[in-house]
Tab-separated table of C-alpha atoms in Angstrom:
chain	number	residue	atom	x	y	z
A	12	MET	CA	73.001	31.556	19.420
A	13	LEU	CA	71.614	28.119	19.468
A	14	GLN	CA	68.421	29.376	21.202
A	15	ILE	CA	67.967	32.040	18.577
A	16	PHE	CA	68.354	29.687	15.761
A	17	LEU	CA	65.889	27.189	17.220
A	18	SER	CA	63.361	29.912	17.689
A	19	GLN	CA	63.774	31.179	14.230
A	20	GLY	CA	63.425	27.569	12.888
A	21	THR	CA	60.268	27.096	14.841
A	22	ILE	CA	58.810	30.347	13.673
A	23	GLY	CA	59.727	29.312	10.074
A	24	LEU	CA	57.932	25.979	10.435
A	25	VAL	CA	54.808	27.695	11.890
A	26	ASP	CA	54.726	30.185	9.016
A	27	GLN	CA	55.010	27.414	6.534
A	28	ALA	CA	52.243	25.441	8.239
A	29	LEU	CA	49.929	28.549	8.258
A	30	ILE	CA	50.770	29.298	4.610
A	31	TRP	CA	49.952	25.673	3.765
A	32	VAL	CA	46.678	25.827	5.719
A	33	PHE	CA	45.787	29.050	4.073
A	34	ARG	CA	46.431	27.861	0.560
A	35	TRP	CA	44.453	24.674	1.218
A	36	MET	CA	41.441	26.675	2.488
A	37	VAL	CA	41.630	29.113	-0.488
A	38	THR	CA	41.775	26.110	-2.842
A	39	LEU	CA	38.858	24.393	-1.156
A	40	ILE	CA	36.732	27.557	-0.969
A	41	PHE	CA	37.520	28.219	-4.614
A	42	SER	CA	36.639	24.672	-5.725
A	43	ILE	CA	33.314	24.704	-3.752
A	44	SER	CA	32.434	28.209	-5.285
A	45	LEU	CA	33.209	26.855	-8.710
A	46	CYS	CA	31.204	23.685	-8.289
A	47	HIS	CA	28.317	25.697	-6.859
A	48	TYR	CA	28.515	28.094	-9.734
A	49	PHE	CA	28.230	25.386	-12.345
A	50	GLY	CA	25.598	23.542	-10.362
A	51	TRP	CA	27.694	20.538	-9.732
A	52	ILE	CA	26.914	20.324	-6.038
A	53	GLU	CA	23.136	20.290	-6.593
A	54	ARG	CA	23.487	17.763	-9.327
A	55	TRP	CA	25.428	15.538	-7.060
A	56	ILE	CA	22.874	15.921	-4.284
A	57	TRP	CA	20.152	15.320	-6.951
A	58	TRP	CA	21.697	12.021	-7.943
A	59	LYS	CA	22.422	11.023	-4.270
A	60	LEU	CA	18.697	11.793	-3.344
A	61	GLU	CA	17.428	9.570	-6.244
A	62	ASP	CA	19.856	6.821	-5.340
A	63	GLU	CA	18.970	6.809	-1.580
A	64	ALA	CA	15.290	6.999	-2.281
A	65	SER	CA	15.721	3.951	-4.501
A	66	LYS	CA	17.436	1.999	-1.657
A	67	VAL	CA	14.747	2.801	0.702
A	68	LEU	CA	12.085	1.586	-1.709
A	69	ASN	CA	13.734	-1.773	-2.382
A	70	ARG	CA	15.548	-0.497	-5.567
A	71	ALA	CA	12.403	0.779	-7.175
A	72	LYS	CA	13.441	3.396	-9.725
A	73	VAL	CA	12.903	7.024	-8.424
A	74	THR	CA	13.287	10.044	-10.818
A	75	VAL	CA	13.070	13.674	-9.759
A	76	GLY	CA	12.074	16.208	-12.355
A	77	SER	CA	13.615	19.298	-10.838
A	78	PHE	CA	15.607	20.025	-7.713
A	79	ARG	CA	16.583	23.266	-5.970
A	80	LEU	CA	18.271	24.119	-2.707
A	81	ASN	CA	17.843	27.298	-0.782
A	82	PHE	CA	20.929	28.300	1.237
A	83	ASP	CA	19.581	31.516	2.660
A	84	GLU	CA	19.402	30.071	6.205
A	85	ILE	CA	22.366	27.780	6.053
A	86	LEU	CA	24.212	29.735	8.790
A	87	GLN	CA	21.343	28.744	11.141
A	88	GLY	CA	21.677	25.123	10.286
A	89	LYS	CA	18.493	25.151	8.208
A	90	LEU	CA	18.285	23.923	4.578
A	91	THR	CA	15.153	24.240	2.305
A	92	ILE	CA	14.769	21.685	-0.470
A	93	PHE	CA	12.327	22.126	-3.398
A	94	VAL	CA	11.545	19.147	-5.712
A	95	SER	CA	8.998	18.662	-8.381
A	96	ASN	CA	7.615	15.826	-10.535
A	97	VAL	CA	8.923	12.955	-8.305
A	98	ILE	CA	7.946	9.710	-9.873
A	99	ILE	CA	8.221	6.248	-8.242
A	100	HIS	CA	8.255	3.768	-11.088
A	101	THR	CA	6.476	0.349	-10.843
A	102	PRO	CA	9.113	-2.226	-9.990
A	103	HIS	CA	9.229	-5.532	-11.897
A	104	ARG	CA	6.351	-4.400	-14.082
A	105	GLU	CA	6.809	-7.075	-16.773
A	106	GLU	CA	7.245	-9.985	-14.280
A	107	TRP	CA	4.050	-9.152	-12.478
A	108	GLY	CA	1.975	-7.689	-15.453
A	109	TRP	CA	1.178	-4.383	-13.709
A	110	GLU	CA	-0.774	-1.979	-15.956
A	111	SER	CA	0.295	1.285	-14.433
A	112	PRO	CA	3.916	2.211	-15.221
A	113	LEU	CA	4.266	4.169	-11.872
A	114	VAL	CA	3.174	3.635	-8.317
A	115	ALA	CA	3.044	7.421	-7.270
A	116	ARG	CA	3.721	10.866	-8.569
A	117	ILE	CA	4.447	13.939	-6.342
A	118	GLY	CA	3.933	17.110	-8.278
A	119	ASN	CA	5.528	19.394	-5.830
A	120	ALA	CA	7.402	19.126	-2.529
A	121	LYS	CA	9.000	21.391	-0.018
A	122	VAL	CA	11.088	20.173	2.872
A	123	GLU	CA	12.790	22.366	5.522
A	124	CYS	CA	15.287	20.388	7.658
A	125	ASN	CA	18.471	20.503	9.638
A	126	ALA	CA	20.541	18.752	7.051
A	127	PRO	CA	23.794	20.822	7.372
A	128	ILE	CA	24.104	20.079	11.150
A	129	THR	CA	23.247	16.317	10.562
A	130	ILE	CA	25.705	15.946	7.724
A	131	PHE	CA	28.429	17.800	9.659
A	132	HIS	CA	28.256	15.675	12.638
A	133	LEU	CA	27.858	12.512	10.542
A	134	VAL	CA	30.993	13.299	8.474
A	135	PHE	CA	33.463	14.723	11.083
A	136	PHE	CA	32.210	13.147	14.398
A	137	LYS	CA	30.664	9.898	13.073
A	138	GLN	CA	27.594	10.716	15.064
A	139	GLN	CA	24.064	10.177	13.905
A	140	LEU	CA	21.906	13.063	15.132
A	141	PRO	CA	18.091	12.956	15.043
A	142	ILE	CA	16.653	14.414	11.900
A	143	GLU	CA	14.798	17.719	12.364
A	144	LEU	CA	12.015	18.142	9.839
A	145	TYR	CA	10.430	21.566	10.377
A	146	THR	CA	8.023	21.490	7.527
A	147	VAL	CA	7.094	18.919	4.867
A	148	ILE	CA	4.663	19.984	2.121
A	149	LEU	CA	3.389	17.633	-0.546
A	150	ALA	CA	1.001	18.822	-3.250
A	151	ASP	CA	-0.528	17.270	-6.363
A	152	VAL	CA	-0.007	13.590	-5.418
A	153	GLN	CA	-1.379	10.666	-7.372
A	154	VAL	CA	-1.060	7.129	-6.129
A	155	PHE	CA	-1.877	4.051	-8.320
A	156	VAL	CA	-2.753	0.751	-6.423
A	157	GLU	CA	-3.017	-2.534	-8.270
A	158	ARG	CA	-3.312	-6.050	-7.095
A	159	TYR	CA	-2.383	-9.445	-8.451
A	160	GLU	CA	-3.975	-12.267	-6.434
A	161	SER	CA	-2.633	-11.573	-2.929
A	162	VAL	CA	0.093	-9.134	-3.830
A	163	PHE	CA	-0.230	-5.352	-4.208
A	164	ASN	CA	2.224	-3.413	-6.280
A	165	VAL	CA	3.265	-1.412	-3.227
A	166	TYR	CA	4.518	-4.542	-1.515
A	167	LEU	CA	7.306	-4.863	-4.033
A	168	MET	CA	8.859	-1.626	-2.572
A	169	ASP	CA	9.121	-3.126	0.928
A	170	PRO	CA	12.482	-5.106	1.371
A	171	CYS	CA	11.042	-6.897	4.470
A	172	CYS	CA	8.129	-8.383	2.651
A	173	ILE	CA	8.393	-12.064	1.441
A	174	LEU	CA	6.572	-12.510	-1.816
A	175	PRO	CA	5.842	-15.530	-4.041
A	176	PRO	CA	7.579	-15.900	-7.333
A	177	ALA	CA	6.581	-13.462	-10.107
A	178	PRO	CA	3.815	-15.033	-12.442
A	179	PHE	CA	5.431	-13.801	-15.651
A	180	GLU	CA	9.178	-14.502	-15.132
A	181	HIS	CA	11.396	-14.752	-18.253
A	182	GLY	CA	8.601	-13.576	-20.547
A	183	ARG	CA	6.176	-16.502	-20.037
A	184	GLU	CA	3.654	-17.281	-17.181
A	185	ALA	CA	5.249	-19.317	-14.373
A	186	THR	CA	3.436	-21.887	-12.328
A	187	LYS	CA	1.311	-20.121	-9.690
A	188	PRO	CA	2.069	-21.146	-6.182
A	189	ASP	CA	-0.544	-21.733	-3.667
A	190	SER	CA	-1.781	-18.529	-2.042
A	191	PRO	CA	0.019	-17.814	1.174
A	192	ARG	CA	-2.195	-18.711	4.133
A	193	VAL	CA	-2.405	-16.876	7.362
A	194	ASP	CA	-0.454	-19.520	9.198
A	195	ASP	CA	2.507	-18.838	6.877
A	196	MET	CA	2.605	-15.322	8.254
A	197	SER	CA	2.663	-16.567	11.837
A	198	VAL	CA	-0.874	-15.489	12.743
A	199	SER	CA	-2.654	-17.710	15.123
A	200	GLU	CA	-6.172	-16.810	14.326
A	201	HIS	CA	-7.938	-18.898	11.788
A	202	LEU	CA	-11.462	-19.121	10.437
A	203	PRO	CA	-13.223	-22.331	11.536
A	204	THR	CA	-13.054	-24.976	8.850
A	205	PRO	CA	-16.659	-25.904	7.742
A	206	SER	CA	-17.606	-29.433	7.725
A	207	PHE	CA	-19.576	-30.839	4.707
A	208	ALA	CA	-19.818	-34.352	5.794
A	209	SER	CA	-23.501	-34.393	6.259
A	210	ASP	CA	-24.626	-31.875	3.528
A	211	ARG	CA	-22.286	-32.998	0.689
A	212	GLY	CA	-24.441	-36.151	0.471
A	213	ASP	CA	-27.407	-34.253	-1.109
A	214	ASP	CA	-25.994	-32.765	-4.293
A	215	ARG	CA	-29.298	-31.035	-4.960
A	216	HIS	CA	-29.184	-29.079	-1.753
A	217	HIS	CA	-25.540	-28.126	-2.224
A	218	GLU	CA	-26.274	-27.026	-5.836
A	219	GLU	CA	-29.290	-24.890	-4.625
A	220	ALA	CA	-27.135	-23.437	-1.802
A	221	GLN	CA	-24.477	-22.418	-4.256
A	222	LYS	CA	-27.007	-20.739	-6.568
A	223	LEU	CA	-28.464	-18.936	-3.561
A	224	VAL	CA	-25.118	-17.639	-2.486
A	225	ASP	CA	-24.165	-16.559	-6.015
A	226	GLU	CA	-27.457	-14.556	-6.214
A	227	MET	CA	-26.879	-12.979	-2.827
A	228	LEU	CA	-23.468	-11.853	-3.893
A	229	GLU	CA	-24.869	-10.495	-7.104
A	230	SER	CA	-27.465	-8.591	-5.186
A	231	VAL	CA	-24.906	-7.020	-2.737
A	232	GLU	CA	-22.586	-6.216	-5.711
A	233	THR	CA	-25.532	-4.401	-7.401
A	234	LEU	CA	-26.279	-2.347	-4.220
A	235	GLY	CA	-22.628	-1.294	-3.960
A	236	ARG	CA	-22.591	-0.207	-7.626
A	237	ALA	CA	-25.865	1.676	-7.085
A	238	ALA	CA	-24.451	3.358	-4.048
A	239	ARG	CA	-21.464	4.549	-6.116
A	240	GLN	CA	-23.867	5.682	-8.990
A	241	GLY	CA	-26.381	7.558	-6.722
A	242	THR	CA	-29.353	5.181	-7.495
A	243	PHE	CA	-29.265	3.300	-4.144
A	244	SER	CA	-32.838	3.858	-2.927
A	245	GLN	CA	-34.321	2.472	-6.231
A	246	THR	CA	-32.055	-0.473	-6.433
A	247	VAL	CA	-32.657	-1.434	-2.721
A	248	ARG	CA	-36.360	-1.863	-3.403
A	249	GLN	CA	-35.760	-3.868	-6.636
A	250	GLN	CA	-33.062	-6.130	-5.219
A	251	GLY	CA	-34.939	-6.604	-1.983
A	252	LEU	CA	-38.053	-7.959	-3.780
A	253	GLU	CA	-36.007	-10.244	-5.965
A	254	LEU	CA	-34.008	-11.604	-3.189
A	255	ALA	CA	-37.125	-12.141	-1.034
A	256	ASP	CA	-38.756	-14.017	-3.831
A	257	ARG	CA	-35.631	-16.238	-4.286
A	258	ILE	CA	-35.638	-17.065	-0.578
A	259	ARG	CA	-39.308	-17.894	-0.664
A	260	GLU	CA	-38.658	-20.216	-3.592
A	261	GLY	CA	-35.886	-21.812	-1.635
A	262	LEU	CA	-38.084	-22.232	1.407
A	263	GLY	CA	-40.814	-23.799	-0.772
A	264	LYS	CA	-43.479	-21.244	-0.024
A	265	GLU	CA	-44.894	-20.924	-3.388
A	266	SER	CA	-48.171	-22.464	-2.422
A	267	ARG	CA	-49.496	-22.639	1.092
A	268	SER	CA	-52.182	-25.067	0.079
A	269	ASN	CA	-49.785	-27.635	-1.148
A	270	ALA	CA	-49.695	-30.866	0.857
A	271	GLU	CA	-45.912	-31.169	0.572
A	272	THR	CA	-45.239	-27.808	2.342
A	273	LYS	CA	-43.548	-29.447	5.328
A	274	GLN	CA	-41.105	-31.387	3.026
A	275	GLN	CA	-40.343	-28.258	1.010
A	276	LEU	CA	-39.817	-26.231	4.207
A	277	ALA	CA	-37.332	-28.966	5.468
A	278	ASP	CA	-35.595	-28.757	2.058
A	279	GLY	CA	-35.376	-24.994	2.238
A	280	VAL	CA	-33.841	-25.114	5.672
A	281	SER	CA	-31.283	-27.531	4.479
A	282	VAL	CA	-30.436	-25.257	1.470
A	283	LEU	CA	-30.075	-22.299	3.828
A	284	ARG	CA	-27.961	-24.294	6.238
A	285	THR	CA	-25.663	-25.405	3.393
A	286	ALA	CA	-25.516	-21.873	1.963
A	287	GLY	CA	-24.121	-20.513	5.194
A	288	LYS	CA	-21.320	-23.184	4.967
A	289	VAL	CA	-20.825	-22.498	1.311
A	290	ALA	CA	-20.290	-18.716	2.112
A	291	VAL	CA	-17.821	-19.567	4.939
A	292	ASN	CA	-16.018	-21.938	2.518
A	293	CYS	CA	-15.696	-19.123	-0.033
A	294	LEU	CA	-13.968	-16.843	2.498
A	295	GLN	CA	-11.844	-19.731	3.838
A	296	SER	CA	-10.525	-20.928	0.497
A	297	ALA	CA	-10.110	-17.396	-0.896
A	298	PRO	CA	-6.600	-16.191	-1.546
A	299	GLN	CA	-5.458	-14.187	1.618
A	300	LEU	CA	-3.479	-11.133	1.575
A	301	ILE	CA	0.202	-11.037	2.307
A	302	VAL	CA	0.999	-8.945	5.359
A	303	PRO	CA	4.472	-7.345	5.273
A	304	GLU	CA	6.507	-8.072	8.322
A	305	ARG	CA	9.418	-6.283	9.800
A	306	LEU	CA	12.674	-8.252	10.292
A	307	ALA	CA	13.162	-9.022	14.015
A	308	SER	CA	16.892	-8.373	13.876
A	309	ALA	CA	17.749	-5.278	12.043
A	310	SER	CA	21.349	-4.321	11.180
A	311	LYS	CA	21.025	-0.920	12.869
A	312	PRO	CA	18.174	0.951	14.432
A	313	PRO	CA	16.185	3.297	12.300
A	314	PRO	CA	17.210	6.883	12.566
A	315	LEU	CA	15.260	9.159	15.095
A	316	CYS	CA	13.289	12.221	13.890
A	317	ARG	CA	11.068	15.043	15.106
A	318	VAL	CA	8.613	16.613	12.627
A	319	GLY	CA	7.109	19.960	12.945
A	320	ARG	CA	4.228	19.756	10.550
A	321	ILE	CA	3.138	17.882	7.510
A	322	VAL	CA	0.835	19.312	4.915
A	323	LEU	CA	-0.702	17.237	2.094
A	324	LYS	CA	-2.667	18.872	-0.654
A	325	ASP	CA	-4.565	17.557	-3.619
A	326	ILE	CA	-4.125	13.838	-3.125
A	327	ARG	CA	-5.745	11.283	-5.463
A	328	LEU	CA	-5.725	7.593	-4.975
A	329	PHE	CA	-6.492	5.409	-7.975
A	330	THR	CA	-7.519	1.816	-7.544
A	331	ARG	CA	-8.431	-0.897	-10.135
A	332	ASN	CA	-12.042	-1.646	-10.557
A	333	ASN	CA	-11.347	-5.360	-10.252
A	334	TRP	CA	-8.114	-6.122	-8.449
A	335	ILE	CA	-8.118	-9.940	-8.824
A	336	GLN	CA	-7.612	-12.040	-11.914
A	337	LEU	CA	-10.840	-14.065	-12.101
A	338	GLN	CA	-11.693	-17.177	-14.173
A	339	ASP	CA	-14.430	-17.001	-16.769
A	340	GLU	CA	-16.876	-19.626	-18.099
A	341	ASP	CA	-14.114	-21.282	-20.117
A	342	THR	CA	-12.383	-22.337	-16.973
A	343	ALA	CA	-15.273	-24.297	-15.777
A	344	THR	CA	-15.381	-26.199	-18.977
A	345	GLY	CA	-11.629	-26.891	-19.080
A	346	GLY	CA	-10.657	-23.905	-21.136
A	347	THR	CA	-7.934	-21.344	-20.576
A	348	PRO	CA	-8.419	-18.702	-17.916
A	349	SER	CA	-8.663	-15.227	-19.121
A	350	ASN	CA	-6.978	-12.198	-17.594
A	351	SER	CA	-9.757	-9.951	-16.562
A	352	ASN	CA	-7.344	-7.322	-15.367
A	353	ASN	CA	-6.841	-6.233	-18.866
A	354	LYS	CA	-10.524	-5.762	-19.529
A	355	VAL	CA	-11.399	-3.493	-16.658
A	356	GLY	CA	-10.513	0.168	-15.965
A	357	TRP	CA	-9.754	2.268	-13.051
A	358	ASN	CA	-12.061	3.662	-10.308
A	359	LYS	CA	-12.693	7.301	-9.922
A	360	PRO	CA	-10.019	8.648	-7.641
A	361	ILE	CA	-10.357	8.767	-3.853
A	362	PHE	CA	-9.727	12.523	-3.356
A	363	ILE	CA	-8.304	14.431	-0.345
A	364	GLU	CA	-8.143	18.172	-0.712
A	365	ASN	CA	-6.200	19.050	2.233
A	366	MET	CA	-4.737	17.317	5.344
A	367	ILE	CA	-2.520	18.849	7.994
A	368	VAL	CA	-0.674	16.708	10.587
A	369	ARG	CA	0.629	18.832	13.541
A	370	ALA	CA	3.526	18.168	15.787
A	371	SER	CA	1.342	17.265	18.712
A	372	GLU	CA	-0.084	14.238	16.714
A	373	MET	CA	3.488	12.951	15.943
A	374	CYS	CA	4.881	13.318	19.423
A	375	PRO	CA	5.935	9.943	21.062
A	376	PRO	CA	3.545	8.708	23.768
A	377	MET	CA	4.110	9.775	27.429
A	378	SER	CA	4.998	6.111	28.353
A	379	ARG	CA	8.127	6.121	26.160
A	380	LYS	CA	11.320	7.136	27.720
A	381	ASP	CA	14.724	7.992	26.350
A	382	LYS	CA	18.148	6.793	27.560
A	383	ASP	CA	18.047	9.133	30.400
A	384	GLU	CA	14.666	7.769	31.678
A	385	LEU	CA	13.078	11.084	30.534
A	386	PRO	CA	10.024	11.546	28.324
A	387	ALA	CA	11.095	10.894	24.824
A	388	VAL	CA	11.284	13.779	22.339
A	389	TYR	CA	12.111	11.873	19.155
A	390	GLN	CA	10.768	8.752	17.632
A	391	THR	CA	11.683	6.625	14.571
A	392	ILE	CA	10.676	7.485	11.053
A	393	ASP	CA	8.634	4.247	10.816
A	394	LYS	CA	6.397	5.571	13.706
A	395	VAL	CA	5.923	8.950	12.092
A	396	ILE	CA	5.070	7.194	8.770
A	397	GLU	CA	2.494	4.981	10.523
A	398	ILE	CA	0.885	8.050	12.207
A	399	VAL	CA	0.603	9.794	8.914
A	400	TRP	CA	-0.866	6.737	7.262
A	401	ARG	CA	-3.540	6.353	9.842
A	402	ARG	CA	-4.528	9.903	9.643
A	403	LEU	CA	-4.669	9.569	5.821
A	404	LEU	CA	-7.000	6.641	6.187
A	405	THR	CA	-9.161	8.636	8.540
A	406	GLU	CA	-9.499	11.483	6.069
A	407	ILE	CA	-10.226	9.050	3.234
A	408	ALA	CA	-13.002	7.453	5.337
A	409	LYS	CA	-14.438	10.873	6.268
A	410	SER	CA	-14.489	12.489	2.826
A	411	ASN	CA	-15.018	9.429	0.566
A	412	THR	CA	-17.345	7.197	2.494
A	413	GLY	CA	-19.248	5.934	-0.550
A	414	LYS	CA	-16.077	5.224	-2.694
A	415	LEU	CA	-14.255	3.580	0.169
A	416	PHE	CA	-17.302	1.367	0.957
A	417	SER	CA	-17.595	0.367	-2.637
A	418	THR	CA	-13.972	-0.419	-3.012
A	419	ALA	CA	-13.936	-2.506	0.128
A	420	LEU	CA	-17.226	-4.152	-0.921
A	421	PHE	CA	-15.895	-5.184	-4.303
A	422	GLU	CA	-12.681	-6.501	-2.785
A	423	VAL	CA	-14.723	-8.866	-0.505
A	424	LEU	CA	-17.046	-9.917	-3.337
A	425	ASP	CA	-14.080	-10.630	-5.662
A	426	LEU	CA	-12.461	-12.868	-3.049
A	427	MET	CA	-15.692	-14.770	-2.349
A	428	LYS	CA	-16.633	-15.151	-6.002
A	429	THR	CA	-13.196	-16.463	-6.980
A	430	SER	CA	-13.511	-19.159	-4.546
A	431	ALA	CA	-17.126	-19.783	-5.377
A	432	ILE	CA	-16.345	-20.309	-9.040
A	433	GLY	CA	-13.568	-22.766	-8.177
A	434	ASN	CA	-15.831	-24.701	-5.768
A	435	SER	CA	-18.812	-24.894	-7.988
A	436	ALA	CA	-16.896	-25.759	-11.232
A	437	PRO	CA	-16.987	-29.587	-10.816
A	438	THR	CA	-20.700	-29.723	-10.005
A	439	SER	CA	-22.201	-26.990	-12.153
A	440	THR	CA	-21.444	-25.111	-15.389
A	441	SER	CA	-23.456	-22.110	-14.455
A	442	THR	CA	-21.676	-18.783	-14.948
A	443	ASP	CA	-24.071	-16.568	-13.056
A	444	ALA	CA	-21.472	-15.980	-10.295
A	445	THR	CA	-18.944	-14.448	-12.797
A	446	PRO	CA	-18.264	-10.936	-11.349
A	447	LYS	CA	-18.956	-7.984	-13.566
A	448	ALA	CA	-16.724	-4.768	-13.482
A	449	GLY	CA	-18.826	-2.243	-11.701
């Protein structure tokens, strides 16, 4: 009797447990179905996606216009995500005085990934599986790049980048710190510091050299503008003749019959010698770019991933015509510097119609091994982004050679002219070196 009673009691407990599990599963399935019917699951994923993207971009605001999930292949562990009108807002816009309210906009995006399998292992097994991105398609992309002194607006989205204080904190312009030098970024290579001990003694030579450098910069700037406007050949002839006449004047070859030709020639050589040092000094004292650096000790290693293909369509990169705030003629006379960033517009976009990055290009190198000392299959997301970025630069250089050359040329000229104005202010009030928006 006791055995029968115990067996009946055990069966009763098992029945109760099964009934409880059945009720719990029915309730869970009903709740999930109800949430899916009203769109609450997609809204939660939508909010979570914006929040995680904001964390990755150093708390820059990210908004998604529309979001949709395709669960047709979820039983195969595959999920397709469709998003549109993704906007990355410009961080700290008022503090830095950025003109563009956004850094980038993605019109349409499609991502096929193994999110269900990854989330399942992460939640139930506490195991981080590599991310499988089968297809990534981005279309109708616009990127807006601005610069304030040595800081680009995209640097503010990198949590590992150490930046100087914002120039317009608390509604008023703060004291601008010295531009970060290369030695602050732990770089061992430096430009040689020019010595002006012997040439500074002759103010006339230095003044002539400064004028010569300014005119050379103006000539090269005109050539860059002509290359962008399609009048390069005519401008080359005109600027070449003007520059040749200026050099002849500096060398003192106006009159071959003049008895003082040798003295003028010596003066011209001194001017050219000083001009070279003035040009080097312009580059040496120009504000140098801040290079973002990764932290040596990360809290956890970045997740591994494997990407099948990345397709980029209709990409436009907009840059400012003049990326640096320059001083005008009032600064040389003790006035207040003007903000030329507010006076210039944007360049024509650098356009990429179509770019495809295949899986073979994003594979890890043969020398990389995994934990089993076998050729690696996955690599970090940072490496994948670096590969895509290099390929993007290559496509820009191939399809936009003239615009890319013009942009880089204006960048170098702005750096040199900013320094040239500062160096020549105490000795000369000439404003010929003030750069013009091309």
